[in-house]
XYZ file of C-alpha atoms in Angstrom:
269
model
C -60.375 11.487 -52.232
C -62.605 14.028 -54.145
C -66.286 13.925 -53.103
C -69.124 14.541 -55.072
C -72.932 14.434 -54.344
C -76.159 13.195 -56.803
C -79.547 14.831 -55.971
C -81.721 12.622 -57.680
C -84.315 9.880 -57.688
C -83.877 6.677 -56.328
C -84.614 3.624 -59.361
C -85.225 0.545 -57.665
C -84.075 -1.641 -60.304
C -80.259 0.018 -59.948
C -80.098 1.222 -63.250
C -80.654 4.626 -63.337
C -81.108 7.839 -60.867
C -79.151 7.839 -57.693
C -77.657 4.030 -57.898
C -76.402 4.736 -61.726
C -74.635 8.160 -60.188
C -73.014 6.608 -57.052
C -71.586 3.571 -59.309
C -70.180 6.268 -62.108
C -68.841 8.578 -59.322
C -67.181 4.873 -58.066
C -65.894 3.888 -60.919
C -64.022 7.675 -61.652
C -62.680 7.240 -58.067
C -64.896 9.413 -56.475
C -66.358 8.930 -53.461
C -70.166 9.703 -53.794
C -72.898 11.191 -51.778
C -76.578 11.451 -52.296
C -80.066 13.169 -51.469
C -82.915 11.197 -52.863
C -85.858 13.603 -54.293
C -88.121 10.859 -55.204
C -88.465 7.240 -54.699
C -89.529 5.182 -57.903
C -91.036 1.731 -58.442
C -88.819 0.775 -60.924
C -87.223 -2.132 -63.073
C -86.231 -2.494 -66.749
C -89.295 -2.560 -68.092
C -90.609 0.832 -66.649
C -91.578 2.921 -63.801
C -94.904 1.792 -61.695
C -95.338 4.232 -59.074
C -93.523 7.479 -58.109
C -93.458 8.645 -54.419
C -92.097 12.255 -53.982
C -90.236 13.056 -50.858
C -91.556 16.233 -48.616
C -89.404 18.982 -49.215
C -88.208 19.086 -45.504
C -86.767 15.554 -45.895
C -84.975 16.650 -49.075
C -83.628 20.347 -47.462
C -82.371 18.384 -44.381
C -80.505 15.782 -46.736
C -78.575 18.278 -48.507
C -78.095 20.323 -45.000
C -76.661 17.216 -44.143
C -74.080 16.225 -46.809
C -73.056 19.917 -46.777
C -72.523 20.167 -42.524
C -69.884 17.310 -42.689
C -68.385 16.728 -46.833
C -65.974 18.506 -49.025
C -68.456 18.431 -52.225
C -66.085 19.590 -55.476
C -68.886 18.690 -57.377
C -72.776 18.386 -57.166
C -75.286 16.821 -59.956
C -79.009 17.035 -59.895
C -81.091 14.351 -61.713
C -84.818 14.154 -61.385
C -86.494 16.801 -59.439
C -89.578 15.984 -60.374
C -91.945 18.894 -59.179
C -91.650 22.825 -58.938
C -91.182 22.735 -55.485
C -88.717 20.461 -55.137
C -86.662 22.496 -57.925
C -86.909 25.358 -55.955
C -85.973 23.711 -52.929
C -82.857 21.942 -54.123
C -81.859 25.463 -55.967
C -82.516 27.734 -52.822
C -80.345 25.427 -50.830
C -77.098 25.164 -53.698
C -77.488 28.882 -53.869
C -76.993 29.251 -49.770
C -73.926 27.029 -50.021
C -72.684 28.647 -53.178
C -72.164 25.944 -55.460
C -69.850 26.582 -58.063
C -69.505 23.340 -60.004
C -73.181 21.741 -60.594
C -74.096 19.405 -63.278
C -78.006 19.691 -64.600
C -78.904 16.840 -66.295
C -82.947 18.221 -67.046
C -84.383 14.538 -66.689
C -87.664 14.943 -68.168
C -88.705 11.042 -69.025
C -87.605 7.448 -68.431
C -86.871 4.851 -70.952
C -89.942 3.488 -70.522
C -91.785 6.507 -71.577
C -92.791 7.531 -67.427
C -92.502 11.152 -67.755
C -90.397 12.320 -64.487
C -91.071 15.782 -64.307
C -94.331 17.768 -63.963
C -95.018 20.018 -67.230
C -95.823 22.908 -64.544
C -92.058 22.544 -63.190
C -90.342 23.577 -66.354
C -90.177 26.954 -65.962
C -88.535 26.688 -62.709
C -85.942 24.637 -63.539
C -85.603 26.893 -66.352
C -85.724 29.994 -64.089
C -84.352 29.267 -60.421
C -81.737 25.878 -61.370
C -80.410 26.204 -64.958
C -78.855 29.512 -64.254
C -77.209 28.264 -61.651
C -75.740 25.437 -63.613
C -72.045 25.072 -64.605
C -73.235 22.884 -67.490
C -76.733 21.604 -68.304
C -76.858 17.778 -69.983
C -80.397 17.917 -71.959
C -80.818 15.358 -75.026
C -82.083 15.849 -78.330
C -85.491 15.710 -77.085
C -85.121 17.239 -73.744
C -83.241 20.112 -76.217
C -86.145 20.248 -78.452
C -88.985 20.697 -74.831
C -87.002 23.237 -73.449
C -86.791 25.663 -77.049
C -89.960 24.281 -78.505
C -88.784 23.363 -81.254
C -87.366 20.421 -83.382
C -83.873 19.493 -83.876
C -82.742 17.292 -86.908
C -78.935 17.104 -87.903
C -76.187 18.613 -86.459
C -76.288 22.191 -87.497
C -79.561 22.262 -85.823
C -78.073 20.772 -82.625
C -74.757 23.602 -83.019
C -78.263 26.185 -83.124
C -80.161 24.662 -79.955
C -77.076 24.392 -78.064
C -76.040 27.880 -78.182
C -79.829 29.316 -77.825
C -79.988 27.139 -74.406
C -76.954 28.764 -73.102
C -78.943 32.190 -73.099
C -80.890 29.832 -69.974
C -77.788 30.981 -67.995
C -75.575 28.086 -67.661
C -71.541 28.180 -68.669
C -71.556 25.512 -70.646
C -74.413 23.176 -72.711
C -73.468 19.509 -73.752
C -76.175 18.778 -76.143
C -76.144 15.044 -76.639
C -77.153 13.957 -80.174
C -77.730 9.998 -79.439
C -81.586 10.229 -80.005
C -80.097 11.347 -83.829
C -80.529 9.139 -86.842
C -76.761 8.628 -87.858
C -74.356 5.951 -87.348
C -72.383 8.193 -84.813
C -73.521 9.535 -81.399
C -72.379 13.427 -81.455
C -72.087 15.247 -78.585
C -71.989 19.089 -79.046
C -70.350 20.900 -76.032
C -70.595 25.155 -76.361
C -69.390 27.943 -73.783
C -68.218 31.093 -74.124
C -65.373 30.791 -76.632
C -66.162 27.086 -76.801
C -67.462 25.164 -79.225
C -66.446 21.196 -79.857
C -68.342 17.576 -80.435
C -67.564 14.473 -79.336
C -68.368 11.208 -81.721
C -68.469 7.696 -80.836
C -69.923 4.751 -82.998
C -73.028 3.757 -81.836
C -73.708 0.350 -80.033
C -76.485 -2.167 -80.761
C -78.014 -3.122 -77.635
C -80.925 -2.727 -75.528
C -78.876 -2.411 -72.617
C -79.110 1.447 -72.048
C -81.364 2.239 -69.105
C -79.511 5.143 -67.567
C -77.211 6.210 -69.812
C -78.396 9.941 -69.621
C -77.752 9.720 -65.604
C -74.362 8.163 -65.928
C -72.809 10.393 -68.467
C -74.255 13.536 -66.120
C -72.854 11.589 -63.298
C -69.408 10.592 -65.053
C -68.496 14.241 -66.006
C -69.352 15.589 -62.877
C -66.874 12.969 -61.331
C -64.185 14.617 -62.809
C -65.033 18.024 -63.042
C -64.769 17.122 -59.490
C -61.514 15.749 -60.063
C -60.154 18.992 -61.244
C -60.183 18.094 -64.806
C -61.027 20.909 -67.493
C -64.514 20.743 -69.085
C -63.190 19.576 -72.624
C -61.399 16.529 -70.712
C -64.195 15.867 -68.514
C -66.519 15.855 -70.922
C -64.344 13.379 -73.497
C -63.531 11.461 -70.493
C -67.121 10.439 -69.349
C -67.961 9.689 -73.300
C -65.284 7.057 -73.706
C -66.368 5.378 -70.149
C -69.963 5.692 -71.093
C -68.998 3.850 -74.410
C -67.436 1.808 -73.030
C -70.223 0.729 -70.481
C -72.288 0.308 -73.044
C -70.629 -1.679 -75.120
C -69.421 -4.314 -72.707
C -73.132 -4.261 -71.806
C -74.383 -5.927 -74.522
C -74.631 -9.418 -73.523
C -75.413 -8.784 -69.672
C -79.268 -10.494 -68.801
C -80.360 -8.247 -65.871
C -84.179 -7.804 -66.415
C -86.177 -8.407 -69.846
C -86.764 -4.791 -70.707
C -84.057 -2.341 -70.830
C -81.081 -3.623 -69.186
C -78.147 -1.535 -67.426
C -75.560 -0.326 -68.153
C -71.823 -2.264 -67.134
C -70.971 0.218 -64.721
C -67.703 -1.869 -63.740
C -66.498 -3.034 -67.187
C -63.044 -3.003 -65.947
C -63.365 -5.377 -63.154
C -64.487 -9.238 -63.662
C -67.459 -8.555 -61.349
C -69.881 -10.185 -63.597
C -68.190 -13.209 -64.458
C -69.625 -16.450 -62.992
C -68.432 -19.964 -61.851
C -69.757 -21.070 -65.191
């Protein structure tokens, strides 16, 4: 079985961060392991309290996974201070990660911003360019150029000016777009192709950044090509929305169905 690892924070209502990535890497067939950065106070209807690890605890974690595993495949999530970045990139670099997933988690549904406006420009400088491809959004796009992105030209633009951060590839995810379709544009050298999906009505969305991340670096740790990775983790993240829509978990923004293809949330009723 392929292994992967998350480094990322922990959300205490299971949504999101480190329990969204080890249920995606689950559901791909993946066997998952994890080093929590931060530990957040956390349910559907937004983030309370943040408590950020010391970076010894965090160094020793990944020493840890990396003494003993087979990782094919690591993905960072929130790292929510400069320090922390630096730590979690000095330590990939020493055990020369070559397939690492960014996904440059910035702010929670909710609005909680989950990384420090000073720590930008080391994730920009020490982690991106380490980064076999980088996950932003349309608005985590638009922080990281300063500027504003509004069709899909301008997203075909952004995506190729945040490759000149370093990494090999950029998926640019277009969902925060107004259009009836969620586009995805993924550019590398060579490469440039988008992925469309319909978009779902539901409020049932809280961590669908952190699975998609999660989901592609599943298979890239499975060997599959980026293209196929990539298309692979959109249709499961589709279809974990969409079978989400009529799941009650919380009265804010509800998770995603993780396990649509199991009858784990039917009931005796």
């Amino acid at each position: 079985m392929r292994q992967a690892l998350t480094i990322a924070g922990s959300d205490s209502g299971g949504g999101a961060g480190i329990q969204a990535d080890l249920k995606s890497f689950a559901a791909a067939g993946v066997y998952g392991t994890s080093v929590i950065t931060s530990v957040t106070s956390q349910n559907t209807q937004g983030v309370t309290d943040i408590f950020n690890l010391p970076l010894d605890s965090i160094e020793s974690q990944i020493d840890a996974i990396f003494a003993d595993f087979d990782i094919s495949c690591v993905k960072t999530g929130m790292l929510s201070t400069a320090e922390i970045i630096q730590a979690v990139s000095d330590r990939l670099q020493n055990y020369n990660v070559k397939k690492l997933v960014v996904d440059p988690v910035m702010v929670a549904k909710g609005g909680s911003r989950l990384l420090e406006k000073n720590a930008v420009n080391t994730l920009v400088e020490s982690l991106i360019p380490q980064a076999y491809i980088i996950t932003p959004n349309i608005e985590e796009g638009e922080f990281l150029l300063n500027c504003k992105i509004n069709n899909e030209e301008d997203m075909r633009k952004a995506a190729k000016e945040l490759m000149r951060m370093g990494s090999e590839f950029v998926l640019l995810k277009g969902g925060h777009l107004k259009s009836r379709y969620a586009k995805d544009i993924l550019v590398g050298t060579n490469v440039e192709l988008s992925f469309s999906a319909e978009k779902i009505g539901s409020k049932n969305t809280h961590g669908t950044g952190c699975t998609y991340a999660s989901s592609i670096a599943a298979y890239l740790a499975k060997g599959f090509d980026i293209d196929k990775a990539v298309q692979t983790a959109k249709n499961y993240i589709y279809e974990a929305i969409s079978s989400s829509r009529n799941l009650r978990i919380g009265s804010g923004h509800g998770p995603l169905n993780h396990f649509f293809y199991t009858r784990s949330f039917d009931s005796a009723d």
